Amino acid sequence: MLAEIKPVWKKPDLEDYLRCAEEAGRWLRSVEIQGPGGSFWLKDLSGKTEQGHIDLYHGSAGIILFFIQLAHASGNSSWLEDAGRGGNYILSRFRESSFDAITGAGVGGNHYKTGTRWTLYVGGWAGIAFSLIELFKAAGERQYRDAAGEITDAIAANAREEKGALIWSGKSGINFDSGIILFLLYAARFFGRPEWRDLAARAGGDILSTGKSKNGGIRYDGFESMVTAMFGISDDEEAHMPGFAYGTAGISYTLARLYQETGNQAFLDGAKKGADYITGAAHVEGDAALVPHRIPEWNNLFYLGHCHGVVGTGKLFYLLHEITGEGFYEEWQEKLIRGLLKTGAPEIHSPGYWHCFSWCCGTAGFINLFAGIYLKRREERYLEYARRSGNVILSEASVDDSGVKWYQMFKRIAPDEVSLEPGYGSGAAGIGTALTHLYLAGKGRAPVLRFPDEPYCTGAAGPV
């Protein structure tokens, strides 16, 4: 059966990538658990918890998005039934929760134990609302739209004033308050609620005010340093995590989106200054560059994925080029991509690209980057980079009668820990989604949806 996933005698073709994504869907069906009103999935498949995670990163909200995209790519609408079962379980949890904690312990590190109730990605209701809106678009059932609207109202109502700033958690990166801001911009357009855009703009303006001049640009730590939150380091003014999930790259992306939605030049200026900080902090070798994971202590550790690496940071430069048309930003995205490729990725692993294939940290994220750029520029080399990444994913797939899944070293700091997860950020759902993106790109088509922090085109927005 392995040869059916990755051909032995020839290179995989586009249909092989879609077939593997469908087999991942079949495996997700095999580990689906019936619950009140619908179905859910366990984060770690251990059976130690009675309720599944429902957030976007590890839980049902993300798995729903995979099934929506698989239905679109394959033309098989039965996958929407799987998405609907996940959505119905979320509705049952929503009705009983009163916005209580939606996941168990161990979602992330200590920095995720507080302040994640309203977030987009890990542990929060914004990600759930986003998933329900996309499920409404795909399935047309009003109950998903109505629940998403209630959730968004609650997110807006729970912004709080603290020390003259509007915050939710006080942590300002994409995985925290900037992600909420991006979701509010998305929801404001969908629901026709300009007050949510105005709220997002006010919160973004407060984050903008935290910038500090560094390296010829502006560094954004936000209201709480992630180095302090993660590592307890509070006495080093130079310590910073510049990447997309926690630091300047993601905050600058959020500022650029705020400019697009409001026309406020201060947001664009702040985003460009943030990009200047990133380029000043980068390590440059010839025509290639990489950005350290943490400055200054881990100055030679270069993540490649979405969370802290090229995949995430590259989105900032893509968006700024889209907005300004300035070649500088396209050139820097190219430098980062060359840096990624010169490490030997996607085939060769490195300290910043460990044995992980996930959407967040690993190979699946590469496909999202390369396929997204290919759809814009139509340069074949980007499609080839995406196919090389897809071939790695196919070669690492574990195949049995239940379908396809991936065993991986999800946590870089725990090299002896092998995980098997269904989630979008961490496991099979996100990996399978990347394969649908690769299949569609090869056909000259775009995915049906994008996250609020993605600048690439969608099939839902019209012809590519």
PDB file of N, CA, C and O in Angstrom, residues 188-249:
ATOM      1  N   ALA A 188     -15.175  41.712  10.836  1.00  0.00           N
ATOM      2  CA  ALA A 188     -15.835  42.981  10.532  1.00  0.00           C
ATOM      3  C   ALA A 188     -16.285  43.026   9.084  1.00  0.00           C
ATOM      4  O   ALA A 188     -17.386  43.504   8.770  1.00  0.00           O
ATOM      5  N   ARG A 189     -15.459  42.523   8.186  1.00  0.00           N
ATOM      6  CA  ARG A 189     -15.834  42.481   6.770  1.00  0.00           C
ATOM      7  C   ARG A 189     -16.961  41.472   6.531  1.00  0.00           C
ATOM      8  O   ARG A 189     -17.923  41.752   5.812  1.00  0.00           O
ATOM      9  N   PHE A 190     -16.850  40.310   7.144  1.00  0.00           N
ATOM     10  CA  PHE A 190     -17.842  39.264   6.892  1.00  0.00           C
ATOM     11  C   PHE A 190     -19.221  39.663   7.418  1.00  0.00           C
ATOM     12  O   PHE A 190     -20.233  39.506   6.734  1.00  0.00           O
ATOM     13  N   PHE A 191     -19.275  40.176   8.631  1.00  0.00           N
ATOM     14  CA  PHE A 191     -20.555  40.507   9.260  1.00  0.00           C
ATOM     15  C   PHE A 191     -21.018  41.944   8.969  1.00  0.00           C
ATOM     16  O   PHE A 191     -22.137  42.307   9.333  1.00  0.00           O
ATOM     17  N   GLY A 192     -20.163  42.760   8.357  1.00  0.00           N
ATOM     18  CA  GLY A 192     -20.524  44.151   8.153  1.00  0.00           C
ATOM     19  C   GLY A 192     -20.611  44.915   9.458  1.00  0.00           C
ATOM     20  O   GLY A 192     -21.546  45.694   9.679  1.00  0.00           O
ATOM     21  N   ARG A 193     -19.588  44.718  10.310  1.00  0.00           N
ATOM     22  CA  ARG A 193     -19.573  45.334  11.637  1.00  0.00           C
ATOM     23  C   ARG A 193     -18.338  46.235  11.761  1.00  0.00           C
ATOM     24  O   ARG A 193     -17.307  45.837  12.298  1.00  0.00           O
ATOM     25  N   PRO A 194     -18.405  47.463  11.243  1.00  0.00           N
ATOM     26  CA  PRO A 194     -17.224  48.330  11.258  1.00  0.00           C
ATOM     27  C   PRO A 194     -16.725  48.651  12.653  1.00  0.00           C
ATOM     28  O   PRO A 194     -15.554  49.009  12.811  1.00  0.00           O
ATOM     29  N   GLU A 195     -17.566  48.525  13.670  1.00  0.00           N
ATOM     30  CA  GLU A 195     -17.101  48.801  15.032  1.00  0.00           C
ATOM     31  C   GLU A 195     -16.036  47.799  15.474  1.00  0.00           C
ATOM     32  O   GLU A 195     -15.180  48.118  16.303  1.00  0.00           O
ATOM     33  N   TRP A 196     -16.087  46.578  14.924  1.00  0.00           N
ATOM     34  CA  TRP A 196     -15.038  45.607  15.245  1.00  0.00           C
ATOM     35  C   TRP A 196     -13.711  46.018  14.597  1.00  0.00           C
ATOM     36  O   TRP A 196     -12.657  45.846  15.185  1.00  0.00           O
ATOM     37  N   ARG A 197     -13.775  46.541  13.389  1.00  0.00           N
ATOM     38  CA  ARG A 197     -12.563  47.066  12.754  1.00  0.00           C
ATOM     39  C   ARG A 197     -11.998  48.225  13.569  1.00  0.00           C
ATOM     40  O   ARG A 197     -10.778  48.304  13.782  1.00  0.00           O
ATOM     41  N   ASP A 198     -12.864  49.099  14.050  1.00  0.00           N
ATOM     42  CA  ASP A 198     -12.401  50.241  14.835  1.00  0.00           C
ATOM     43  C   ASP A 198     -11.760  49.792  16.140  1.00  0.00           C
ATOM     44  O   ASP A 198     -10.750  50.357  16.586  1.00  0.00           O
ATOM     45  N   LEU A 199     -12.336  48.757  16.759  1.00  0.00           N
ATOM     46  CA  LEU A 199     -11.757  48.208  17.985  1.00  0.00           C
ATOM     47  C   LEU A 199     -10.382  47.616  17.705  1.00  0.00           C
ATOM     48  O   LEU A 199      -9.419  47.839  18.457  1.00  0.00           O
ATOM     49  N   ALA A 200     -10.280  46.877  16.596  1.00  0.00           N
ATOM     50  CA  ALA A 200      -8.992  46.298  16.203  1.00  0.00           C
ATOM     51  C   ALA A 200      -7.964  47.393  15.965  1.00  0.00           C
ATOM     52  O   ALA A 200      -6.795  47.270  16.367  1.00  0.00           O
ATOM     53  N   ALA A 201      -8.388  48.470  15.315  1.00  0.00           N
ATOM     54  CA  ALA A 201      -7.466  49.570  15.022  1.00  0.00           C
ATOM     55  C   ALA A 201      -6.984  50.235  16.306  1.00  0.00           C
ATOM     56  O   ALA A 201      -5.809  50.610  16.423  1.00  0.00           O
ATOM     57  N   ARG A 202      -7.868  50.383  17.267  1.00  0.00           N
ATOM     58  CA  ARG A 202      -7.446  50.997  18.520  1.00  0.00           C
ATOM     59  C   ARG A 202      -6.434  50.112  19.243  1.00  0.00           C
ATOM     60  O   ARG A 202      -5.404  50.589  19.719  1.00  0.00           O
ATOM     61  N   ALA A 203      -6.720  48.800  19.313  1.00  0.00           N
ATOM     62  CA  ALA A 203      -5.783  47.889  19.961  1.00  0.00           C
ATOM     63  C   ALA A 203      -4.456  47.851  19.209  1.00  0.00           C
ATOM     64  O   ALA A 203      -3.371  47.818  19.816  1.00  0.00           O
ATOM     65  N   GLY A 204      -4.510  47.870  17.879  1.00  0.00           N
ATOM     66  CA  GLY A 204      -3.287  47.880  17.085  1.00  0.00           C
ATOM     67  C   GLY A 204      -2.487  49.151  17.278  1.00  0.00           C
ATOM     68  O   GLY A 204      -1.246  49.121  17.311  1.00  0.00           O
ATOM     69  N   GLY A 205      -3.177  50.267  17.410  1.00  0.00           N
ATOM     70  CA  GLY A 205      -2.470  51.518  17.662  1.00  0.00           C
ATOM     71  C   GLY A 205      -1.733  51.509  18.983  1.00  0.00           C
ATOM     72  O   GLY A 205      -0.622  52.045  19.099  1.00  0.00           O
ATOM     73  N   ASP A 206      -2.331  50.853  19.977  1.00  0.00           N
ATOM     74  CA  ASP A 206      -1.648  50.746  21.272  1.00  0.00           C
ATOM     75  C   ASP A 206      -0.406  49.865  21.160  1.00  0.00           C
ATOM     76  O   ASP A 206       0.638  50.162  21.756  1.00  0.00           O
ATOM     77  N   ILE A 207      -0.498  48.771  20.395  1.00  0.00           N
ATOM     78  CA  ILE A 207       0.690  47.933  20.190  1.00  0.00           C
ATOM     79  C   ILE A 207       1.758  48.704  19.425  1.00  0.00           C
ATOM     80  O   ILE A 207       2.955  48.617  19.732  1.00  0.00           O
ATOM     81  N   LEU A 208       1.337  49.466  18.413  1.00  0.00           N
ATOM     82  CA  LEU A 208       2.271  50.290  17.643  1.00  0.00           C
ATOM     83  C   LEU A 208       3.087  51.201  18.564  1.00  0.00           C
ATOM     84  O   LEU A 208       4.286  51.416  18.344  1.00  0.00           O
ATOM     85  N   SER A 209       2.458  51.704  19.606  1.00  0.00           N
ATOM     86  CA  SER A 209       3.131  52.642  20.507  1.00  0.00           C
ATOM     87  C   SER A 209       4.219  51.991  21.348  1.00  0.00           C
ATOM     88  O   SER A 209       5.021  52.685  21.977  1.00  0.00           O
ATOM     89  N   THR A 210       4.286  50.652  21.363  1.00  0.00           N
ATOM     90  CA  THR A 210       5.306  49.964  22.166  1.00  0.00           C
ATOM     91  C   THR A 210       6.630  49.812  21.433  1.00  0.00           C
ATOM     92  O   THR A 210       7.600  49.310  22.007  1.00  0.00           O
ATOM     93  N   GLY A 211       6.686  50.197  20.155  1.00  0.00           N
ATOM     94  CA  GLY A 211       7.901  49.985  19.374  1.00  0.00           C
ATOM     95  C   GLY A 211       9.117  50.697  19.928  1.00  0.00           C
ATOM     96  O   GLY A 211       9.029  51.783  20.496  1.00  0.00           O
ATOM     97  N   LYS A 212      10.278  50.036  19.759  1.00  0.00           N
ATOM     98  CA  LYS A 212      11.555  50.587  20.210  1.00  0.00           C
ATOM     99  C   LYS A 212      12.526  50.607  19.033  1.00  0.00           C
ATOM    100  O   LYS A 212      12.639  49.632  18.298  1.00  0.00           O
ATOM    101  N   SER A 213      13.246  51.710  18.880  1.00  0.00           N
ATOM    102  CA  SER A 213      14.200  51.825  17.781  1.00  0.00           C
ATOM    103  C   SER A 213      15.381  50.894  18.000  1.00  0.00           C
ATOM    104  O   SER A 213      16.076  50.975  19.021  1.00  0.00           O
ATOM    105  N   LYS A 214      15.610  49.977  17.050  1.00  0.00           N
ATOM    106  CA  LYS A 214      16.704  49.012  17.117  1.00  0.00           C
ATOM    107  C   LYS A 214      17.134  48.646  15.698  1.00  0.00           C
ATOM    108  O   LYS A 214      16.295  48.531  14.795  1.00  0.00           O
ATOM    109  N   ASN A 215      18.415  48.443  15.491  1.00  0.00           N
ATOM    110  CA  ASN A 215      18.945  47.907  14.227  1.00  0.00           C
ATOM    111  C   ASN A 215      18.458  48.687  13.000  1.00  0.00           C
ATOM    112  O   ASN A 215      18.205  48.109  11.949  1.00  0.00           O
ATOM    113  N   GLY A 216      18.305  49.984  13.132  1.00  0.00           N
ATOM    114  CA  GLY A 216      17.865  50.771  11.999  1.00  0.00           C
ATOM    115  C   GLY A 216      16.384  50.668  11.705  1.00  0.00           C
ATOM    116  O   GLY A 216      15.917  51.145  10.672  1.00  0.00           O
ATOM    117  N   GLY A 217      15.633  50.039  12.597  1.00  0.00           N
ATOM    118  CA  GLY A 217      14.190  49.911  12.420  1.00  0.00           C
ATOM    119  C   GLY A 217      13.501  50.007  13.766  1.00  0.00           C
ATOM    120  O   GLY A 217      13.997  50.650  14.695  1.00  0.00           O
ATOM    121  N   ILE A 218      12.349  49.362  13.883  1.00  0.00           N
ATOM    122  CA  ILE A 218      11.600  49.351  15.142  1.00  0.00           C
ATOM    123  C   ILE A 218      11.301  47.915  15.530  1.00  0.00           C
ATOM    124  O   ILE A 218      10.797  47.123  14.717  1.00  0.00           O
ATOM    125  N   ARG A 219      11.615  47.592  16.777  1.00  0.00           N
ATOM    126  CA  ARG A 219      11.333  46.276  17.349  1.00  0.00           C
ATOM    127  C   ARG A 219      10.068  46.368  18.187  1.00  0.00           C
ATOM    128  O   ARG A 219       9.904  47.297  18.970  1.00  0.00           O
ATOM    129  N   TYR A 220       9.186  45.381  18.007  1.00  0.00           N
ATOM    130  CA  TYR A 220       7.935  45.361  18.764  1.00  0.00           C
ATOM    131  C   TYR A 220       7.934  44.190  19.748  1.00  0.00           C
ATOM    132  O   TYR A 220       7.862  43.027  19.349  1.00  0.00           O
ATOM    133  N   ASP A 221       8.020  44.520  21.037  1.00  0.00           N
ATOM    134  CA  ASP A 221       7.851  43.512  22.078  1.00  0.00           C
ATOM    135  C   ASP A 221       6.406  43.443  22.552  1.00  0.00           C
ATOM    136  O   ASP A 221       6.011  42.474  23.186  1.00  0.00           O
ATOM    137  N   GLY A 222       5.636  44.489  22.279  1.00  0.00           N
ATOM    138  CA  GLY A 222       4.284  44.550  22.794  1.00  0.00           C
ATOM    139  C   GLY A 222       4.281  44.877  24.276  1.00  0.00           C
ATOM    140  O   GLY A 222       5.249  45.410  24.826  1.00  0.00           O
ATOM    141  N   PHE A 223       3.208  44.529  24.937  1.00  0.00           N
ATOM    142  CA  PHE A 223       3.046  44.898  26.337  1.00  0.00           C
ATOM    143  C   PHE A 223       3.675  43.895  27.298  1.00  0.00           C
ATOM    144  O   PHE A 223       3.839  44.189  28.472  1.00  0.00           O
ATOM    145  N   GLU A 224       3.992  42.707  26.802  1.00  0.00           N
ATOM    146  CA  GLU A 224       4.668  41.715  27.641  1.00  0.00           C
ATOM    147  C   GLU A 224       5.687  40.983  26.787  1.00  0.00           C
ATOM    148  O   GLU A 224       5.337  40.376  25.776  1.00  0.00           O
ATOM    149  N   SER A 225       6.930  41.034  27.197  1.00  0.00           N
ATOM    150  CA  SER A 225       7.987  40.365  26.438  1.00  0.00           C
ATOM    151  C   SER A 225       7.766  38.859  26.431  1.00  0.00           C
ATOM    152  O   SER A 225       7.565  38.238  27.478  1.00  0.00           O
ATOM    153  N   MET A 226       7.808  38.255  25.245  1.00  0.00           N
ATOM    154  CA  MET A 226       7.664  36.805  25.166  1.00  0.00           C
ATOM    155  C   MET A 226       8.890  36.091  25.703  1.00  0.00           C
ATOM    156  O   MET A 226       8.804  34.940  26.129  1.00  0.00           O
ATOM    157  N   VAL A 227      10.043  36.741  25.684  1.00  0.00           N
ATOM    158  CA  VAL A 227      11.227  36.144  26.303  1.00  0.00           C
ATOM    159  C   VAL A 227      10.999  36.019  27.811  1.00  0.00           C
ATOM    160  O   VAL A 227      11.346  35.006  28.427  1.00  0.00           O
ATOM    161  N   THR A 228      10.382  37.022  28.396  1.00  0.00           N
ATOM    162  CA  THR A 228      10.041  36.947  29.816  1.00  0.00           C
ATOM    163  C   THR A 228       8.968  35.897  30.053  1.00  0.00           C
ATOM    164  O   THR A 228       9.067  35.074  30.969  1.00  0.00           O
ATOM    165  N   ALA A 229       7.930  35.892  29.222  1.00  0.00           N
ATOM    166  CA  ALA A 229       6.828  34.960  29.401  1.00  0.00           C
ATOM    167  C   ALA A 229       7.279  33.507  29.260  1.00  0.00           C
ATOM    168  O   ALA A 229       6.826  32.633  30.008  1.00  0.00           O
ATOM    169  N   MET A 230       8.176  33.245  28.316  1.00  0.00           N
ATOM    170  CA  MET A 230       8.593  31.871  28.052  1.00  0.00           C
ATOM    171  C   MET A 230       9.749  31.413  28.926  1.00  0.00           C
ATOM    172  O   MET A 230       9.777  30.276  29.392  1.00  0.00           O
ATOM    173  N   PHE A 231      10.717  32.312  29.135  1.00  0.00           N
ATOM    174  CA  PHE A 231      11.966  31.889  29.756  1.00  0.00           C
ATOM    175  C   PHE A 231      12.253  32.571  31.086  1.00  0.00           C
ATOM    176  O   PHE A 231      13.256  32.281  31.732  1.00  0.00           O
ATOM    177  N   GLY A 232      11.386  33.503  31.480  1.00  0.00           N
ATOM    178  CA  GLY A 232      11.582  34.176  32.756  1.00  0.00           C
ATOM    179  C   GLY A 232      12.705  35.185  32.757  1.00  0.00           C
ATOM    180  O   GLY A 232      13.145  35.626  33.817  1.00  0.00           O
ATOM    181  N   ILE A 233      13.192  35.566  31.575  1.00  0.00           N
ATOM    182  CA  ILE A 233      14.293  36.522  31.482  1.00  0.00           C
ATOM    183  C   ILE A 233      13.710  37.936  31.428  1.00  0.00           C
ATOM    184  O   ILE A 233      13.035  38.303  30.472  1.00  0.00           O
ATOM    185  N   SER A 234      13.953  38.707  32.448  1.00  0.00           N
ATOM    186  CA  SER A 234      13.365  40.047  32.516  1.00  0.00           C
ATOM    187  C   SER A 234      14.405  41.150  32.646  1.00  0.00           C
ATOM    188  O   SER A 234      14.059  42.325  32.675  1.00  0.00           O
ATOM    189  N   ASP A 235      15.683  40.783  32.734  1.00  0.00           N
ATOM    190  CA  ASP A 235      16.717  41.786  32.981  1.00  0.00           C
ATOM    191  C   ASP A 235      17.625  42.013  31.771  1.00  0.00           C
ATOM    192  O   ASP A 235      18.710  42.549  31.903  1.00  0.00           O
ATOM    193  N   ASP A 236      17.179  41.589  30.589  1.00  0.00           N
ATOM    194  CA  ASP A 236      17.980  41.750  29.380  1.00  0.00           C
ATOM    195  C   ASP A 236      17.162  42.530  28.353  1.00  0.00           C
ATOM    196  O   ASP A 236      16.261  41.993  27.705  1.00  0.00           O
ATOM    197  N   GLU A 237      17.468  43.806  28.203  1.00  0.00           N
ATOM    198  CA  GLU A 237      16.725  44.673  27.296  1.00  0.00           C
ATOM    199  C   GLU A 237      16.894  44.269  25.830  1.00  0.00           C
ATOM    200  O   GLU A 237      16.065  44.610  24.989  1.00  0.00           O
ATOM    201  N   GLU A 238      17.972  43.548  25.517  1.00  0.00           N
ATOM    202  CA  GLU A 238      18.225  43.173  24.126  1.00  0.00           C
ATOM    203  C   GLU A 238      17.497  41.892  23.734  1.00  0.00           C
ATOM    204  O   GLU A 238      17.374  41.586  22.547  1.00  0.00           O
ATOM    205  N   ALA A 239      17.026  41.124  24.709  1.00  0.00           N
ATOM    206  CA  ALA A 239      16.417  39.825  24.414  1.00  0.00           C
ATOM    207  C   ALA A 239      15.102  40.003  23.663  1.00  0.00           C
ATOM    208  O   ALA A 239      14.233  40.777  24.074  1.00  0.00           O
ATOM    209  N   HIS A 240      14.959  39.271  22.560  1.00  0.00           N
ATOM    210  CA  HIS A 240      13.765  39.410  21.731  1.00  0.00           C
ATOM    211  C   HIS A 240      13.609  38.175  20.863  1.00  0.00           C
ATOM    212  O   HIS A 240      14.583  37.559  20.434  1.00  0.00           O
ATOM    213  N   MET A 241      12.349  37.804  20.609  1.00  0.00           N
ATOM    214  CA  MET A 241      12.025  36.754  19.643  1.00  0.00           C
ATOM    215  C   MET A 241      11.386  37.448  18.443  1.00  0.00           C
ATOM    216  O   MET A 241      10.234  37.871  18.507  1.00  0.00           O
ATOM    217  N   PRO A 242      12.117  37.587  17.338  1.00  0.00           N
ATOM    218  CA  PRO A 242      11.645  38.426  16.237  1.00  0.00           C
ATOM    219  C   PRO A 242      10.620  37.787  15.316  1.00  0.00           C
ATOM    220  O   PRO A 242      10.047  38.466  14.468  1.00  0.00           O
ATOM    221  N   GLY A 243      10.370  36.482  15.462  1.00  0.00           N
ATOM    222  CA  GLY A 243       9.582  35.752  14.476  1.00  0.00           C
ATOM    223  C   GLY A 243       8.107  36.081  14.448  1.00  0.00           C
ATOM    224  O   GLY A 243       7.602  36.965  15.150  1.00  0.00           O
ATOM    225  N   PHE A 244       7.365  35.315  13.649  1.00  0.00           N
ATOM    226  CA  PHE A 244       5.984  35.638  13.309  1.00  0.00           C
ATOM    227  C   PHE A 244       5.022  35.389  14.461  1.00  0.00           C
ATOM    228  O   PHE A 244       4.122  36.191  14.713  1.00  0.00           O
ATOM    229  N   ALA A 245       5.165  34.304  15.173  1.00  0.00           N
ATOM    230  CA  ALA A 245       4.176  33.942  16.186  1.00  0.00           C
ATOM    231  C   ALA A 245       4.198  34.862  17.389  1.00  0.00           C
ATOM    232  O   ALA A 245       3.146  35.184  17.957  1.00  0.00           O
ATOM    233  N   TYR A 246       5.397  35.308  17.801  1.00  0.00           N
ATOM    234  CA  TYR A 246       5.518  36.043  19.055  1.00  0.00           C
ATOM    235  C   TYR A 246       6.068  37.456  18.907  1.00  0.00           C
ATOM    236  O   TYR A 246       5.947  38.259  19.828  1.00  0.00           O
ATOM    237  N   GLY A 247       6.719  37.766  17.797  1.00  0.00           N
ATOM    238  CA  GLY A 247       7.536  38.959  17.775  1.00  0.00           C
ATOM    239  C   GLY A 247       7.236  39.962  16.683  1.00  0.00           C
ATOM    240  O   GLY A 247       6.116  40.086  16.164  1.00  0.00           O
ATOM    241  N   THR A 248       8.290  40.683  16.315  1.00  0.00           N
ATOM    242  CA  THR A 248       8.187  41.825  15.419  1.00  0.00           C
ATOM    243  C   THR A 248       7.596  41.467  14.056  1.00  0.00           C
ATOM    244  O   THR A 248       6.815  42.249  13.493  1.00  0.00           O
ATOM    245  N   ALA A 249       7.944  40.311  13.504  1.00  0.00           N
ATOM    246  CA  ALA A 249       7.451  39.963  12.166  1.00  0.00           C
ATOM    247  C   ALA A 249       5.932  39.884  12.141  1.00  0.00           C
ATOM    248  O   ALA A 249       5.273  40.450  11.257  1.00  0.00           O
TER     249      ALA A 249
END
